[in-house]
mmCIF file of C-alpha atoms and ligand atoms in Angstrom:
data_model
loop_
_atom_site.group_PDB
_atom_site.id
_atom_site.type_symbol
_atom_site.label_atom_id
_atom_site.label_comp_id
_atom_site.label_asym_id
_atom_site.label_seq_id
_atom_site.Cartn_x
_atom_site.Cartn_y
_atom_site.Cartn_z
ATOM 1 C CA GLY A 848 -64.755 -176.355 -48.489
ATOM 2 C CA SER A 849 -61.510 -177.417 -46.838
ATOM 3 C CA THR A 850 -59.575 -174.287 -47.840
ATOM 4 C CA LEU A 851 -60.421 -170.608 -47.573
ATOM 5 C CA GLN A 852 -60.804 -170.202 -51.324
ATOM 6 C CA ALA A 853 -62.993 -173.290 -51.659
ATOM 7 C CA ALA A 854 -65.226 -172.271 -48.779
ATOM 8 C CA ALA A 855 -65.608 -168.700 -50.061
ATOM 9 C CA SER A 856 -66.335 -169.972 -53.583
ATOM 10 C CA GLU A 857 -69.395 -171.819 -52.337
ATOM 11 C CA SER A 858 -71.160 -168.465 -51.983
ATOM 12 C CA GLY A 859 -69.559 -166.996 -55.121
ATOM 13 C CA ARG A 860 -66.963 -164.998 -53.194
ATOM 14 C CA TYR A 861 -63.185 -164.956 -53.340
ATOM 15 C CA PHE A 862 -60.633 -165.186 -50.540
ATOM 16 C CA GLY A 863 -57.353 -163.392 -51.185
ATOM 17 C CA THR A 864 -54.053 -162.304 -49.751
ATOM 18 C CA ALA A 865 -51.370 -159.719 -50.265
ATOM 19 C CA ILE A 866 -48.274 -161.220 -51.882
ATOM 20 C CA ALA A 867 -44.731 -159.889 -51.567
ATOM 21 C CA GLY A 868 -42.768 -160.627 -54.724
ATOM 22 C CA HIS A 869 -39.503 -161.311 -52.924
ATOM 23 C CA LYS A 870 -41.184 -164.158 -51.000
ATOM 24 C CA LEU A 871 -42.174 -166.139 -54.101
ATOM 25 C CA SER A 872 -38.958 -168.139 -53.677
ATOM 26 C CA ASP A 873 -40.101 -169.322 -50.203
ATOM 27 C CA SER A 874 -41.800 -172.664 -50.796
ATOM 28 C CA GLN A 875 -43.663 -172.709 -47.467
ATOM 29 C CA TYR A 876 -45.087 -169.291 -48.361
ATOM 30 C CA THR A 877 -46.098 -170.219 -51.907
ATOM 31 C CA THR A 878 -47.541 -173.579 -50.832
ATOM 32 C CA ILE A 879 -49.905 -171.909 -48.367
ATOM 33 C CA ALA A 880 -50.719 -169.029 -50.698
ATOM 34 C CA ASN A 881 -51.479 -171.330 -53.609
ATOM 35 C CA ARG A 882 -53.606 -173.687 -51.541
ATOM 36 C CA GLU A 883 -55.715 -171.182 -49.611
ATOM 37 C CA PHE A 884 -56.231 -168.074 -51.748
ATOM 38 C CA ASN A 885 -57.639 -167.262 -55.181
ATOM 39 C CA MET A 886 -57.138 -163.474 -55.259
ATOM 40 C CA VAL A 887 -53.748 -161.802 -55.059
ATOM 41 C CA THR A 888 -52.820 -158.189 -54.243
ATOM 42 C CA ALA A 889 -49.249 -157.010 -54.776
ATOM 43 C CA GLU A 890 -48.214 -155.690 -51.370
ATOM 44 C CA ASN A 891 -45.916 -152.987 -52.803
ATOM 45 C CA GLU A 892 -44.995 -153.865 -56.391
ATOM 46 C CA MET A 893 -47.712 -151.936 -58.265
ATOM 47 C CA LYS A 894 -47.452 -148.744 -56.215
ATOM 48 C CA LEU A 895 -46.347 -145.436 -57.690
ATOM 49 C CA ASP A 896 -42.724 -145.570 -56.527
ATOM 50 C CA ALA A 897 -42.294 -149.113 -57.828
ATOM 51 C CA THR A 898 -43.890 -148.592 -61.236
ATOM 52 C CA GLU A 899 -42.689 -145.082 -62.171
ATOM 53 C CA PRO A 900 -39.323 -144.552 -60.433
ATOM 54 C CA ASN A 901 -38.429 -141.777 -62.889
ATOM 55 C CA GLN A 902 -41.052 -139.636 -64.526
ATOM 56 C CA ASN A 903 -42.466 -141.360 -67.591
ATOM 57 C CA GLN A 904 -40.010 -144.282 -67.216
ATOM 58 C CA PHE A 905 -42.073 -147.228 -66.122
ATOM 59 C CA ASN A 906 -40.815 -150.406 -64.487
ATOM 60 C CA PHE A 907 -43.340 -153.217 -64.354
ATOM 61 C CA SER A 908 -40.941 -156.073 -63.640
ATOM 62 C CA ALA A 909 -41.872 -156.640 -59.981
ATOM 63 C CA GLY A 910 -45.595 -156.248 -60.621
ATOM 64 C CA ASP A 911 -45.415 -158.494 -63.651
ATOM 65 C CA GLN A 912 -43.742 -161.213 -61.581
ATOM 66 C CA ILE A 913 -46.711 -161.279 -59.213
ATOM 67 C CA VAL A 914 -49.271 -161.211 -62.030
ATOM 68 C CA SER A 915 -47.396 -164.054 -63.713
ATOM 69 C CA TRP A 916 -47.397 -166.146 -60.525
ATOM 70 C CA ALA A 917 -51.090 -165.450 -60.030
ATOM 71 C CA ARG A 918 -52.075 -166.308 -63.591
ATOM 72 C CA SER A 919 -50.009 -169.476 -63.743
ATOM 73 C CA ASN A 920 -51.707 -170.634 -60.533
ATOM 74 C CA GLY A 921 -55.220 -169.683 -61.624
ATOM 75 C CA LYS A 922 -55.661 -166.682 -59.361
ATOM 76 C CA GLN A 923 -57.188 -163.291 -60.002
ATOM 77 C CA VAL A 924 -55.378 -160.039 -59.253
ATOM 78 C CA ARG A 925 -56.408 -156.944 -57.344
ATOM 79 C CA GLY A 926 -54.453 -153.914 -58.541
ATOM 80 C CA HIS A 927 -53.042 -151.750 -55.745
ATOM 81 C CA THR A 928 -52.861 -148.773 -56.201
ATOM 82 C CA LEU A 929 -52.926 -146.129 -58.942
ATOM 83 C CA ALA A 930 -53.149 -142.849 -56.993
ATOM 84 C CA TRP A 931 -52.062 -142.372 -53.377
ATOM 85 C CA HIS A 932 -50.411 -139.687 -51.265
ATOM 86 C CA SER A 933 -47.911 -142.249 -49.904
ATOM 87 C CA GLN A 934 -45.140 -144.245 -51.562
ATOM 88 C CA GLN A 935 -44.860 -141.667 -54.314
ATOM 89 C CA PRO A 936 -41.537 -141.632 -56.177
ATOM 90 C CA GLY A 937 -39.234 -138.805 -55.181
ATOM 91 C CA TRP A 938 -39.809 -136.863 -58.384
ATOM 92 C CA MET A 939 -43.547 -136.699 -57.653
ATOM 93 C CA GLN A 940 -43.408 -135.814 -53.970
ATOM 94 C CA ASN A 941 -42.669 -132.141 -54.456
ATOM 95 C CA MET A 942 -44.766 -131.608 -57.576
ATOM 96 C CA SER A 943 -47.919 -129.496 -57.514
ATOM 97 C CA GLY A 944 -50.621 -127.923 -59.621
ATOM 98 C CA SER A 945 -51.322 -128.921 -63.198
ATOM 99 C CA ALA A 946 -47.904 -130.568 -63.593
ATOM 100 C CA LEU A 947 -48.751 -132.987 -60.767
ATOM 101 C CA ARG A 948 -52.318 -133.472 -61.992
ATOM 102 C CA ASN A 949 -51.059 -134.393 -65.448
ATOM 103 C CA ALA A 950 -48.332 -136.639 -64.043
ATOM 104 C CA MET A 951 -50.884 -138.458 -61.871
ATOM 105 C CA LEU A 952 -53.268 -138.949 -64.795
ATOM 106 C CA ASN A 953 -50.430 -140.167 -67.001
ATOM 107 C CA HIS A 954 -49.448 -142.632 -64.284
ATOM 108 C CA VAL A 955 -53.007 -143.947 -63.976
ATOM 109 C CA THR A 956 -53.292 -144.289 -67.738
ATOM 110 C CA GLN A 957 -49.946 -145.988 -68.302
ATOM 111 C CA VAL A 958 -50.196 -148.474 -65.444
ATOM 112 C CA ALA A 959 -53.831 -149.392 -66.072
ATOM 113 C CA THR A 960 -53.038 -149.785 -69.790
ATOM 114 C CA HIS A 961 -50.067 -152.052 -69.079
ATOM 115 C CA TYR A 962 -52.234 -154.365 -66.956
ATOM 116 C CA ARG A 963 -55.395 -154.049 -69.088
ATOM 117 C CA GLY A 964 -57.388 -157.248 -69.093
ATOM 118 C CA GLN A 965 -55.442 -158.804 -66.200
ATOM 119 C CA ILE A 966 -56.954 -157.006 -63.208
ATOM 120 C CA HIS A 967 -60.178 -158.028 -61.447
ATOM 121 C CA SER A 968 -60.407 -154.748 -59.509
ATOM 122 C CA TRP A 969 -58.169 -151.707 -59.198
ATOM 123 C CA ASP A 970 -57.739 -149.667 -56.050
ATOM 124 C CA VAL A 971 -57.794 -146.540 -58.208
ATOM 125 C CA VAL A 972 -57.494 -144.118 -55.306
ATOM 126 C CA ASN A 973 -56.222 -145.069 -51.847
ATOM 127 C CA GLU A 974 -56.672 -143.294 -48.501
ATOM 128 C CA ALA A 975 -57.861 -139.869 -49.682
ATOM 129 C CA PHE A 976 -59.826 -138.945 -46.553
ATOM 130 C CA ALA A 977 -58.610 -137.539 -43.233
ATOM 131 C CA ASP A 978 -58.781 -139.427 -39.962
ATOM 132 C CA GLY A 979 -60.693 -137.995 -37.018
ATOM 133 C CA SER A 980 -63.988 -136.168 -36.877
ATOM 134 C CA SER A 981 -63.601 -133.624 -39.694
ATOM 135 C CA GLY A 982 -64.996 -135.712 -42.532
ATOM 136 C CA ALA A 983 -62.586 -133.785 -44.769
ATOM 137 C CA ARG A 984 -60.316 -134.897 -47.522
ATOM 138 C CA ARG A 985 -56.772 -135.701 -46.426
ATOM 139 C CA ASP A 986 -54.413 -132.853 -47.174
ATOM 140 C CA SER A 987 -51.889 -134.018 -49.779
ATOM 141 C CA ASN A 988 -50.161 -132.795 -52.888
ATOM 142 C CA LEU A 989 -52.815 -134.592 -54.939
ATOM 143 C CA GLN A 990 -55.698 -133.024 -53.000
ATOM 144 C CA ARG A 991 -54.156 -129.581 -53.517
ATOM 145 C CA THR A 992 -54.477 -130.035 -57.296
ATOM 146 C CA GLY A 993 -58.244 -129.668 -56.815
ATOM 147 C CA ASN A 994 -61.097 -131.567 -55.194
ATOM 148 C CA ASP A 995 -61.932 -133.282 -58.484
ATOM 149 C CA TRP A 996 -58.649 -135.221 -58.588
ATOM 150 C CA ILE A 997 -60.327 -138.427 -57.441
ATOM 151 C CA GLU A 998 -62.975 -138.475 -60.149
ATOM 152 C CA ALA A 999 -60.348 -137.511 -62.734
ATOM 153 C CA ALA A 1000 -58.335 -140.575 -61.700
ATOM 154 C CA PHE A 1001 -61.397 -142.837 -61.988
ATOM 155 C CA ARG A 1002 -62.234 -141.521 -65.473
ATOM 156 C CA ALA A 1003 -58.647 -142.093 -66.634
ATOM 157 C CA ALA A 1004 -58.657 -145.637 -65.240
ATOM 158 C CA ARG A 1005 -61.951 -146.478 -66.945
ATOM 159 C CA ALA A 1006 -60.633 -145.231 -70.279
ATOM 160 C CA ALA A 1007 -57.453 -147.293 -69.925
ATOM 161 C CA ASP A 1008 -59.045 -150.597 -68.782
ATOM 162 C CA PRO A 1009 -62.815 -150.638 -69.370
ATOM 163 C CA ASN A 1010 -63.241 -154.156 -67.958
ATOM 164 C CA ALA A 1011 -61.553 -153.732 -64.581
ATOM 165 C CA LYS A 1012 -63.767 -152.901 -61.617
ATOM 166 C CA LEU A 1013 -62.727 -149.535 -60.232
ATOM 167 C CA CYS A 1014 -62.598 -149.182 -56.456
ATOM 168 C CA TYR A 1015 -62.012 -146.525 -53.828
ATOM 169 C CA ASN A 1016 -59.995 -148.050 -50.928
ATOM 170 C CA ASP A 1017 -59.463 -146.723 -47.391
ATOM 171 C CA TYR A 1018 -58.942 -147.635 -43.711
ATOM 172 C CA ASN A 1019 -60.892 -146.662 -40.569
ATOM 173 C CA THR A 1020 -64.045 -146.671 -42.649
ATOM 174 C CA ASP A 1021 -65.505 -149.709 -40.905
ATOM 175 C CA ASN A 1022 -67.627 -148.113 -38.200
ATOM 176 C CA TRP A 1023 -70.782 -146.623 -39.689
ATOM 177 C CA SER A 1024 -70.929 -143.840 -37.087
ATOM 178 C CA HIS A 1025 -67.464 -142.461 -37.846
ATOM 179 C CA ALA A 1026 -67.116 -139.198 -39.765
ATOM 180 C CA LYS A 1027 -64.583 -140.710 -42.172
ATOM 181 C CA THR A 1028 -67.002 -143.499 -43.081
ATOM 182 C CA GLN A 1029 -69.779 -140.988 -43.709
ATOM 183 C CA ALA A 1030 -67.494 -138.817 -45.818
ATOM 184 C CA VAL A 1031 -66.488 -141.689 -48.098
ATOM 185 C CA TYR A 1032 -70.135 -142.744 -48.328
ATOM 186 C CA ASN A 1033 -71.151 -139.251 -49.413
ATOM 187 C CA MET A 1034 -68.442 -139.202 -52.077
ATOM 188 C CA VAL A 1035 -69.547 -142.546 -53.490
ATOM 189 C CA ARG A 1036 -73.197 -141.454 -53.470
ATOM 190 C CA ASP A 1037 -72.220 -138.266 -55.320
ATOM 191 C CA PHE A 1038 -70.127 -140.222 -57.858
ATOM 192 C CA LYS A 1039 -73.010 -142.602 -58.560
ATOM 193 C CA ALA A 1040 -75.439 -139.675 -58.935
ATOM 194 C CA ARG A 1041 -73.167 -137.888 -61.409
ATOM 195 C CA GLY A 1042 -72.047 -140.920 -63.382
ATOM 196 C CA VAL A 1043 -68.419 -140.931 -62.249
ATOM 197 C CA PRO A 1044 -67.203 -144.478 -63.028
ATOM 198 C CA ILE A 1045 -66.888 -146.239 -59.653
ATOM 199 C CA ASP A 1046 -67.771 -149.920 -59.181
ATOM 200 C CA CYS A 1047 -66.598 -150.856 -55.719
ATOM 201 C CA VAL A 1048 -65.378 -149.729 -52.318
ATOM 202 C CA GLY A 1049 -62.538 -151.471 -50.505
ATOM 203 C CA PHE A 1050 -62.434 -151.596 -46.717
ATOM 204 C CA GLN A 1051 -58.836 -152.187 -45.646
ATOM 205 C CA ALA A 1052 -59.876 -153.513 -42.227
ATOM 206 C CA HIS A 1053 -56.666 -153.140 -40.208
ATOM 207 C CA PHE A 1054 -57.917 -153.736 -36.674
ATOM 208 C CA ASN A 1055 -56.350 -153.420 -33.242
ATOM 209 C CA SER A 1056 -57.474 -152.391 -29.770
ATOM 210 C CA GLY A 1057 -57.630 -148.740 -30.786
ATOM 211 C CA ASN A 1058 -59.642 -149.585 -33.900
ATOM 212 C CA PRO A 1059 -61.727 -152.625 -32.954
ATOM 213 C CA VAL A 1060 -64.064 -154.549 -35.243
ATOM 214 C CA PRO A 1061 -67.313 -152.575 -34.953
ATOM 215 C CA ASN A 1062 -70.612 -154.259 -34.098
ATOM 216 C CA ASN A 1063 -72.257 -152.391 -36.983
ATOM 217 C CA TYR A 1064 -69.884 -153.684 -39.671
ATOM 218 C CA HIS A 1065 -72.619 -155.401 -41.676
ATOM 219 C CA GLU A 1066 -74.558 -152.128 -41.601
ATOM 220 C CA THR A 1067 -71.595 -150.231 -43.046
ATOM 221 C CA LEU A 1068 -71.074 -152.775 -45.811
ATOM 222 C CA GLY A 1069 -74.799 -152.932 -46.543
ATOM 223 C CA ASN A 1070 -75.231 -149.164 -46.713
ATOM 224 C CA PHE A 1071 -72.408 -148.790 -49.212
ATOM 225 C CA ALA A 1072 -73.689 -151.714 -51.285
ATOM 226 C CA ALA A 1073 -77.105 -150.060 -51.415
ATOM 227 C CA LEU A 1074 -75.492 -147.209 -53.358
ATOM 228 C CA GLY A 1075 -74.972 -149.667 -56.224
ATOM 229 C CA VAL A 1076 -71.339 -150.662 -55.693
ATOM 230 C CA ASP A 1077 -69.659 -153.918 -54.741
ATOM 231 C CA VAL A 1078 -67.815 -153.891 -51.431
ATOM 232 C CA GLN A 1079 -64.730 -155.878 -50.522
ATOM 233 C CA ILE A 1080 -62.589 -156.325 -47.429
ATOM 234 C CA THR A 1081 -59.180 -155.679 -48.904
ATOM 235 C CA GLU A 1082 -56.347 -155.752 -46.339
ATOM 236 C CA LEU A 1083 -57.744 -157.612 -43.351
ATOM 237 C CA ASP A 1084 -55.565 -158.134 -40.303
ATOM 238 C CA ILE A 1085 -56.520 -158.145 -36.633
ATOM 239 C CA ALA A 1086 -53.981 -157.689 -33.827
ATOM 240 C CA GLY A 1087 -54.212 -160.314 -31.094
ATOM 241 C CA SER A 1088 -54.191 -164.054 -30.596
ATOM 242 C CA GLY A 1089 -56.210 -167.076 -29.608
ATOM 243 C CA THR A 1090 -59.979 -167.221 -29.328
ATOM 244 C CA SER A 1091 -60.444 -163.474 -29.035
ATOM 245 C CA GLN A 1092 -58.702 -162.842 -32.336
ATOM 246 C CA ALA A 1093 -60.509 -165.776 -33.927
ATOM 247 C CA GLU A 1094 -63.926 -164.470 -32.890
ATOM 248 C CA GLN A 1095 -63.151 -161.110 -34.459
ATOM 249 C CA TYR A 1096 -62.205 -162.792 -37.744
ATOM 250 C CA ARG A 1097 -65.470 -164.732 -37.566
ATOM 251 C CA GLY A 1098 -67.395 -161.494 -37.096
ATOM 252 C CA ILE A 1099 -65.827 -159.976 -40.199
ATOM 253 C CA VAL A 1100 -66.647 -163.011 -42.321
ATOM 254 C CA GLN A 1101 -70.233 -163.050 -41.043
ATOM 255 C CA ALA A 1102 -70.637 -159.347 -41.838
ATOM 256 C CA CYS A 1103 -69.454 -159.897 -45.417
ATOM 257 C CA LEU A 1104 -71.634 -162.970 -45.922
ATOM 258 C CA ALA A 1105 -74.645 -160.959 -44.722
ATOM 259 C CA VAL A 1106 -74.266 -158.519 -47.624
ATOM 260 C CA ALA A 1107 -74.930 -159.891 -51.119
ATOM 261 C CA ARG A 1108 -72.615 -157.359 -52.758
ATOM 262 C CA CYS A 1109 -69.706 -158.107 -50.413
ATOM 263 C CA THR A 1110 -67.879 -160.120 -53.063
ATOM 264 C CA GLY A 1111 -64.642 -161.059 -51.336
ATOM 265 C CA ILE A 1112 -62.199 -160.826 -48.472
ATOM 266 C CA SER A 1113 -58.413 -160.472 -48.638
ATOM 267 C CA VAL A 1114 -55.992 -160.687 -45.728
ATOM 268 C CA TRP A 1115 -52.837 -158.546 -45.763
ATOM 269 C CA GLY A 1116 -50.271 -161.321 -45.825
ATOM 270 C CA VAL A 1117 -49.905 -165.078 -45.372
ATOM 271 C CA ARG A 1118 -48.064 -165.799 -42.075
ATOM 272 C CA ASP A 1119 -47.744 -163.518 -39.045
ATOM 273 C CA SER A 1120 -44.068 -163.153 -39.919
ATOM 274 C CA ASP A 1121 -45.030 -161.768 -43.343
ATOM 275 C CA SER A 1122 -47.135 -158.958 -41.866
ATOM 276 C CA TRP A 1123 -46.258 -155.252 -42.086
ATOM 277 C CA ARG A 1124 -46.942 -155.333 -38.317
ATOM 278 C CA ALA A 1125 -45.613 -158.777 -37.461
ATOM 279 C CA GLY A 1126 -45.438 -157.965 -33.741
ATOM 280 C CA ASP A 1127 -49.250 -157.865 -33.630
ATOM 281 C CA THR A 1128 -49.479 -161.471 -34.949
ATOM 282 C CA PRO A 1129 -52.511 -160.322 -36.977
ATOM 283 C CA LEU A 1130 -52.852 -163.030 -39.664
ATOM 284 C CA LEU A 1131 -54.281 -166.547 -40.093
ATOM 285 C CA PHE A 1132 -51.030 -168.579 -40.105
ATOM 286 C CA ASP A 1133 -48.254 -168.394 -37.536
ATOM 287 C CA GLY A 1134 -44.624 -167.817 -38.418
ATOM 288 C CA ASN A 1135 -44.123 -171.550 -39.005
ATOM 289 C CA GLY A 1136 -47.043 -171.754 -41.425
ATOM 290 C CA ASN A 1137 -49.381 -173.452 -38.960
ATOM 291 C CA LYS A 1138 -53.103 -172.683 -39.016
ATOM 292 C CA LYS A 1139 -54.148 -170.502 -36.077
ATOM 293 C CA ALA A 1140 -57.496 -170.470 -34.279
ATOM 294 C CA ALA A 1141 -58.295 -167.447 -36.414
ATOM 295 C CA TYR A 1142 -57.904 -169.641 -39.522
ATOM 296 C CA HIS A 1143 -60.304 -172.299 -38.238
ATOM 297 C CA TYR A 1144 -62.947 -169.764 -37.185
ATOM 298 C CA THR A 1145 -62.648 -168.032 -40.562
ATOM 299 C CA LEU A 1146 -62.987 -171.293 -42.476
ATOM 300 C CA ASP A 1147 -65.945 -172.429 -40.356
ATOM 301 C CA ALA A 1148 -67.704 -169.086 -40.808
ATOM 302 C CA LEU A 1149 -67.231 -169.268 -44.593
ATOM 303 C CA ASN A 1150 -68.592 -172.805 -44.652
ATOM 304 C CA ALA A 1151 -71.601 -171.856 -42.530
ATOM 305 C CA GLY A 1152 -72.545 -169.072 -44.963
HETATM 306 O O1 LIG B 625 -38.127 -150.209 -51.074
HETATM 307 C C1 LIG B 625 -37.296 -150.408 -49.928
HETATM 308 C C2 LIG B 625 -36.190 -151.334 -50.259
HETATM 309 O O2 LIG B 625 -35.400 -150.779 -51.278
HETATM 310 C C3 LIG B 625 -35.378 -151.632 -49.000
HETATM 311 O O3 LIG B 625 -34.462 -152.626 -49.296
HETATM 312 C C4 LIG B 625 -36.277 -152.092 -47.872
HETATM 313 C C5 LIG B 625 -35.502 -152.254 -46.578
HETATM 314 O O4 LIG B 625 -36.383 -152.309 -45.489
HETATM 315 O O5 LIG B 625 -37.307 -151.150 -47.662
HETATM 316 C C6 LIG B 625 -38.104 -151.039 -48.824
HETATM 317 O O6 LIG B 625 -39.265 -150.253 -48.670
HETATM 318 C C7 LIG B 625 -40.240 -150.723 -47.748
HETATM 319 C C8 LIG B 625 -41.403 -151.360 -48.504
HETATM 320 O O7 LIG B 625 -42.448 -151.645 -47.615
HETATM 321 C C9 LIG B 625 -41.028 -152.646 -49.226
HETATM 322 O O8 LIG B 625 -40.649 -153.630 -48.313
HETATM 323 C C10 LIG B 625 -40.671 -149.519 -46.976
HETATM 324 O O9 LIG B 625 -39.612 -149.057 -46.167
HETATM 325 C C11 LIG B 625 -41.853 -149.844 -46.141
HETATM 326 O O10 LIG B 625 -42.374 -148.626 -45.616
HETATM 327 C C12 LIG B 625 -42.933 -150.485 -47.005
HETATM 328 O O11 LIG B 625 -44.038 -150.771 -46.162
HETATM 329 C C13 LIG B 625 -45.246 -151.032 -46.826
HETATM 330 C C14 LIG B 625 -46.253 -149.954 -46.499
HETATM 331 O O12 LIG B 625 -47.492 -150.278 -47.098
HETATM 332 C C15 LIG B 625 -45.803 -148.602 -47.001
HETATM 333 O O13 LIG B 625 -46.799 -147.653 -46.846
HETATM 334 C C16 LIG B 625 -45.749 -152.381 -46.351
HETATM 335 O O14 LIG B 625 -44.874 -153.406 -46.826
HETATM 336 C C17 LIG B 625 -47.161 -152.639 -46.870
HETATM 337 O O15 LIG B 625 -47.696 -153.763 -46.235
HETATM 338 C C18 LIG B 625 -48.032 -151.444 -46.548
HETATM 339 O O16 LIG B 625 -49.325 -151.678 -47.094
HETATM 340 C C19 LIG B 625 -50.297 -150.668 -46.852
HETATM 341 C C20 LIG B 625 -51.179 -150.614 -48.053
HETATM 342 O O17 LIG B 625 -50.456 -150.384 -49.231
HETATM 343 C C21 LIG B 625 -52.247 -149.528 -47.912
HETATM 344 N N1 LIG B 625 -52.990 -149.694 -46.663
HETATM 345 C C22 LIG B 625 -52.179 -149.826 -45.467
HETATM 346 C C23 LIG B 625 -51.156 -150.949 -45.608
HETATM 347 C C24 LIG B 625 -50.371 -151.119 -44.334
HETATM 348 O O18 LIG B 625 -49.604 -150.000 -44.042
#
């Protein structure tokens, strides 16, 4: 294949990107996005603050714009995200107890219902585990409603959109030996054992020198897949430049291709200048839309697979 999506398709996988709705008027941006990618994640437009700015008053206009662009260009959509401690609307931030639990479940139900039938996979719950060595849940207002909040969110999402794949999504879960990775693994194993509806695990894959691409990445992906879930790399970006950055992208692609249930890879933006951390130049195209070494290594690795 001569594009990322074509090369990934040869092994039945997708290659996606985050899309920012306000950039859909930038023709360089949309030309690259349309040519290279066949899965789209709204970078911010489907989050809690965007979709429910006032309690029980939903605003889907920005999310709908991205879904519309994706559908009219033949792309699938990853939903991001239904329940998260961050980017909550102001009214939710100081809620607690059963009022918050019910508000969260209503949010999951209403948003998943609005997009029913249009979402390939939902990041139902995002970033619910703590960093560091504790292996604990992250403390948050949602966690303080009870440890079962995550499974409650998954059950509500399944009821609202039975055909969407339901994913748990997190970062710093790439290295198999890390406590956070083990903690997420144990949750997924428990969910599968008890019949909680979970279909997939997303690995955000935001890498830099403090969080390098681990040598055991294929082992992590393979161990999760062996639980009976699909795995996806959902927000890939790697700080750096040149051959070093390119080799790390190649390693990620090879790790995914080595695992049958690794069904796709998405990068978290199109050009370096579109990145949430643009100073790290972490993406596949430079600020002028030119293909970087990281692009060529990624494409070659997809084609070799
Ligand atoms: O909404 C305001 C807008 O009204 C204002 O005009 C504008 C001015 O700067 O700021 C807007 O909010 C910003 C928003 O992006 C939309 O551009 C926020 O300040 C900014 O914090 C927010 O950053 C996003 C970040 O999530 C928030 O947590 C990034 O774009 C987005 O790339 C990033 O994505 C996350 C994933 O969802 C989850 N995993 C990690 C990843 C990177 O942090």
